[in-house]
Amino acid sequence: GQQLNQSPQSMFIQEGEDVSMNCTSSSIFNTWLWYKQDPGEGPVLLIALYKAGELTSNGRLTAQFGITRKDSFLNISASIPSDVGIYFCAGQLGAGGTSYGKLTFGQGTILTVHP
Amino acid sequence: GAVVSQHPSWVICKSGTSVKIECRSLDFQATTMFWYRQFPKQSLMLMATSNEGSKATYEQGVEKDKFLINHASLTLSTLTVTSAHPEDSSFYICSAPDRLNEQYFGPGTRLTVT
């Protein structure tokens, strides 16, 4: 089946630094999503990307949908302590078919921010 | 954004008993909901797709007789773990897509089987 490779697996950074993480896939997705999960909670949607080449920002977060539709990256600028958590990328196929709406998740990036 | 709730947030049960977990979309209707499980320090793994008014679709390797799914209404899906064993202990999370097909996740249910 489809797999997403997310890197890095973990990051330890100082407050104020910028962060970058990415996901690559062996096959094409029509939508890329980035989620953040705090311990003991469900993932929260950060950014959704719908078109190849799309670059979208949400506050200090910026994400891009790769032109090949097989990759995406997420950047966090000027990190703060509350950015700590696990970040997941997820790919979603388009409308129709038995795979409609299903998400395939990357392995996650554990982010630690030192004050 | 849309809100999805889960109940209970955590449950401890004895081996051999059954446990029911509810997933509700609070401010939107969802004909489809998804159930995931997550082991510590791992990613979310899709277990099954819950379809309102029809049978659930299970992912390969997931026992449908062990993980019973019922999608009784447009806002409620339930997952019942039957004859639970310690290896079923996990974090179970549901999600539902809104009208824009953006997936919103519930807060999760921590199941511990003793």
Short mmCIF file of C-alpha atoms in Angstrom, two decimals:
data_model
loop_
_atom_site.label_atom_id
_atom_site.label_comp_id
_atom_site.label_asym_id
_atom_site.label_seq_id
_atom_site.Cartn_x
_atom_site.Cartn_y
_atom_site.Cartn_z
CA GLY A 1 0.00 0.00 0.00
CA GLN A 2 0.89 3.64 -0.01
CA GLN A 3 3.49 4.84 2.43
CA LEU A 4 4.58 8.26 3.50
CA ASN A 5 8.12 8.90 4.61
CA GLN A 6 8.31 11.81 7.02
CA SER A 7 11.53 13.36 8.21
CA PRO A 8 13.12 14.16 10.48
CA GLN A 9 11.79 11.79 13.13
CA SER A 10 12.60 14.26 15.88
CA MET A 11 13.98 17.75 16.31
CA PHE A 12 15.42 19.57 19.30
CA ILE A 13 15.59 23.31 18.74
CA GLN A 14 15.94 26.58 20.61
CA GLU A 15 13.05 28.95 20.93
CA GLY A 16 13.07 31.41 18.05
CA GLU A 17 14.59 29.02 15.53
CA ASP A 18 12.87 28.03 12.33
CA VAL A 19 11.82 24.42 11.71
CA SER A 20 11.37 22.46 8.52
CA MET A 21 9.96 18.98 8.03
CA ASN A 22 8.89 17.10 4.94
CA CYS A 23 7.04 14.11 3.62
CA THR A 24 7.53 12.07 0.49
CA SER A 25 5.30 9.45 -1.02
CA SER A 26 5.76 6.57 -3.40
CA SER A 27 2.52 7.54 -5.11
CA ILE A 28 0.41 10.57 -5.87
CA PHE A 29 -2.02 12.22 -3.47
CA ASN A 30 -4.61 14.82 -4.39
CA THR A 31 -4.58 16.50 -0.99
CA TRP A 32 -1.84 16.96 1.56
CA LEU A 33 -2.60 17.83 5.16
CA TRP A 34 -0.49 18.71 8.14
CA TYR A 35 -1.63 17.94 11.69
CA LYS A 36 -0.25 18.60 15.16
CA GLN A 37 -0.93 16.18 18.01
CA ASP A 38 -0.42 16.96 21.67
CA PRO A 39 0.04 14.08 24.14
CA GLY A 40 -3.19 12.24 24.86
CA GLU A 41 -5.20 14.19 22.32
CA GLY A 42 -6.36 13.80 18.77
CA PRO A 43 -4.58 15.46 15.84
CA VAL A 44 -5.52 19.04 15.02
CA LEU A 45 -5.52 20.22 11.43
CA LEU A 46 -2.93 22.92 10.75
CA ILE A 47 -2.89 23.34 6.99
CA ALA A 48 -4.64 21.68 4.04
CA LEU A 49 -3.19 21.77 0.52
CA TYR A 50 -5.30 20.98 -2.51
CA LYS A 51 -3.31 21.88 -5.62
CA ALA A 52 0.12 20.83 -6.86
CA GLY A 53 2.55 23.67 -6.31
CA GLU A 54 0.28 25.38 -3.78
CA LEU A 55 2.02 27.34 -1.04
CA THR A 56 -0.15 28.14 1.96
CA SER A 57 0.52 29.99 5.19
CA ASN A 58 -1.26 29.92 8.53
CA GLY A 59 0.40 32.37 10.90
CA ARG A 60 3.96 31.18 11.47
CA LEU A 61 3.30 27.99 9.51
CA THR A 62 3.95 27.59 5.81
CA ALA A 63 3.35 24.44 3.81
CA GLN A 64 3.73 23.53 0.18
CA PHE A 65 2.20 20.84 -2.00
CA GLY A 66 4.97 19.46 -4.21
CA ILE A 67 4.63 19.89 -7.95
CA THR A 68 4.87 16.13 -8.49
CA ARG A 69 2.07 15.59 -5.92
CA LYS A 70 4.34 13.14 -4.15
CA ASP A 71 5.75 15.42 -1.48
CA SER A 72 5.05 18.27 0.88
CA PHE A 73 6.93 20.32 3.43
CA LEU A 74 5.97 22.28 6.53
CA ASN A 75 7.95 25.20 7.89
CA ILE A 76 7.49 26.78 11.30
CA SER A 77 9.12 30.15 11.76
CA ALA A 78 10.26 31.68 15.05
CA SER A 79 9.35 28.66 17.13
CA ILE A 80 7.85 29.08 20.59
CA PRO A 81 7.51 26.59 23.47
CA SER A 82 3.88 25.80 22.65
CA ASP A 83 4.96 24.46 19.26
CA VAL A 84 6.09 21.33 21.10
CA GLY A 85 4.25 18.24 19.92
CA ILE A 86 4.13 15.65 17.18
CA TYR A 87 3.56 16.83 13.65
CA PHE A 88 2.08 14.48 11.08
CA CYS A 89 1.72 14.82 7.38
CA ALA A 90 -1.18 13.01 5.74
CA GLY A 91 -2.09 12.32 2.15
CA GLN A 92 -5.60 11.95 0.87
CA LEU A 93 -6.87 10.67 -2.43
CA GLY A 94 -9.57 12.52 -4.31
CA ALA A 95 -13.28 12.02 -4.64
CA GLY A 96 -14.80 8.73 -5.65
CA GLY A 97 -13.77 5.13 -5.18
CA THR A 98 -13.29 3.09 -2.04
CA SER A 99 -10.35 5.24 -0.92
CA TYR A 100 -12.39 8.44 -0.73
CA GLY A 101 -11.61 10.41 2.39
CA LYS A 102 -9.01 7.96 3.70
CA LEU A 103 -5.87 9.46 5.11
CA THR A 104 -2.42 7.92 4.98
CA PHE A 105 -0.18 9.30 7.71
CA GLY A 106 3.53 9.86 7.88
CA GLN A 107 5.48 8.54 10.83
CA GLY A 108 5.46 11.88 12.61
CA THR A 109 8.07 14.43 13.67
CA ILE A 110 8.52 14.96 17.39
CA LEU A 111 9.36 18.60 18.02
CA THR A 112 11.00 19.78 21.23
CA VAL A 113 11.55 23.50 21.77
CA HIS A 114 13.94 24.63 24.47
CA PRO A 115 13.14 28.03 25.99
CA GLY B 1 -13.47 24.31 12.48
CA ALA B 2 -15.77 21.36 12.92
CA VAL B 3 -15.94 19.54 16.26
CA VAL B 4 -15.77 15.80 16.83
CA SER B 5 -16.20 14.32 20.29
CA GLN B 6 -15.41 10.90 21.68
CA HIS B 7 -16.66 9.12 24.75
CA PRO B 8 -15.22 7.90 26.98
CA SER B 9 -11.87 9.66 26.99
CA TRP B 10 -10.34 6.73 28.80
CA VAL B 11 -11.48 3.32 29.92
CA ILE B 12 -10.01 0.41 31.82
CA CYS B 13 -11.56 -3.00 31.35
CA LYS B 14 -10.83 -6.57 32.22
CA SER B 15 -9.64 -9.09 29.68
CA GLY B 16 -12.55 -10.82 27.98
CA THR B 17 -15.03 -7.97 28.34
CA SER B 18 -16.31 -5.67 25.62
CA VAL B 19 -15.94 -1.92 25.42
CA LYS B 20 -17.91 0.56 23.34
CA ILE B 21 -16.44 3.86 22.17
CA GLU B 22 -18.63 6.60 20.71
CA CYS B 23 -17.68 9.16 18.10
CA ARG B 24 -19.94 12.14 17.45
CA SER B 25 -19.82 14.98 14.98
CA LEU B 26 -21.22 17.86 17.01
CA ASP B 27 -21.95 20.57 14.48
CA PHE B 28 -22.08 18.77 11.16
CA GLN B 29 -23.34 15.57 9.65
CA ALA B 30 -20.99 12.85 8.52
CA THR B 31 -22.06 9.98 6.34
CA THR B 32 -18.56 8.60 6.71
CA MET B 33 -16.34 8.41 9.77
CA PHE B 34 -12.96 6.78 10.20
CA TRP B 35 -11.50 4.83 13.10
CA TYR B 36 -7.77 4.80 13.84
CA ARG B 37 -5.60 3.25 16.50
CA GLN B 38 -2.32 4.63 17.68
CA PHE B 39 0.34 2.91 19.75
CA PRO B 40 2.74 4.99 21.85
CA LYS B 41 5.22 7.00 19.82
CA GLN B 42 3.74 5.69 16.57
CA SER B 43 1.61 7.09 13.82
CA LEU B 44 -2.12 6.65 13.33
CA MET B 45 -3.18 3.47 11.57
CA LEU B 46 -6.54 3.38 9.85
CA MET B 47 -8.68 0.50 11.10
CA ALA B 48 -11.95 0.96 9.27
CA THR B 49 -14.31 3.27 7.46
CA SER B 50 -17.71 3.66 9.08
CA ASN B 51 -20.56 4.23 6.64
CA GLU B 52 -23.94 5.53 7.76
CA GLY B 53 -26.66 3.04 6.90
CA SER B 54 -24.34 0.36 5.57
CA LYS B 55 -21.56 -1.96 6.65
CA ALA B 56 -18.19 -0.68 7.68
CA THR B 57 -15.18 -1.25 5.46
CA TYR B 58 -12.22 -2.73 7.29
CA GLU B 59 -8.55 -2.34 6.44
CA GLN B 60 -6.49 -5.41 5.74
CA GLY B 61 -5.55 -7.25 8.90
CA VAL B 62 -8.30 -5.74 11.06
CA GLU B 63 -10.74 -8.32 12.45
CA LYS B 64 -14.27 -7.14 11.77
CA ASP B 65 -15.75 -9.54 14.31
CA LYS B 66 -13.50 -8.15 17.01
CA PHE B 67 -13.92 -4.47 16.21
CA LEU B 68 -17.63 -3.97 15.63
CA ILE B 69 -18.59 -0.70 14.02
CA ASN B 70 -22.07 0.77 13.88
CA HIS B 71 -22.94 4.05 12.21
CA ALA B 72 -26.44 4.53 13.53
CA SER B 73 -26.99 8.13 12.50
CA LEU B 74 -25.37 10.97 10.58
CA THR B 75 -23.67 12.18 13.74
CA LEU B 76 -22.78 9.00 15.61
CA SER B 77 -20.47 6.06 14.99
CA THR B 78 -19.55 3.47 17.61
CA LEU B 79 -16.62 1.11 17.85
CA THR B 80 -17.02 -1.92 20.10
CA VAL B 81 -13.93 -3.88 21.03
CA THR B 82 -15.22 -7.36 21.77
CA SER B 83 -13.52 -9.85 24.07
CA ALA B 84 -10.75 -7.38 24.73
CA HIS B 85 -7.23 -8.57 25.43
CA PRO B 86 -4.21 -6.66 26.76
CA GLU B 87 -2.80 -6.34 23.24
CA ASP B 88 -5.91 -4.30 22.33
CA SER B 89 -4.76 -1.60 24.72
CA SER B 90 -4.21 1.46 22.59
CA PHE B 91 -5.34 4.98 21.79
CA TYR B 92 -8.39 4.88 19.54
CA ILE B 93 -9.21 7.99 17.51
CA CYS B 94 -12.07 8.71 15.17
CA SER B 95 -12.32 11.32 12.45
CA ALA B 96 -15.06 12.74 10.31
CA PRO B 97 -14.85 14.84 7.16
CA ASP B 98 -16.81 18.05 6.95
CA ARG B 99 -18.55 19.25 3.80
CA LEU B 100 -15.18 20.42 2.43
CA ASN B 101 -13.81 16.90 3.05
CA GLU B 102 -11.38 18.21 5.64
CA GLN B 103 -10.89 15.56 8.30
CA TYR B 104 -11.48 16.54 11.91
CA PHE B 105 -10.36 14.23 14.68
CA GLY B 106 -11.89 13.39 18.01
CA PRO B 107 -9.81 13.76 21.18
CA GLY B 108 -9.20 10.00 21.34
CA THR B 109 -10.03 7.22 23.79
CA ARG B 110 -7.32 5.56 25.83
CA LEU B 111 -8.19 1.87 26.29
CA THR B 112 -6.34 -0.20 28.85
CA VAL B 113 -7.15 -3.90 29.12
CA THR B 114 -5.96 -5.58 32.28
#
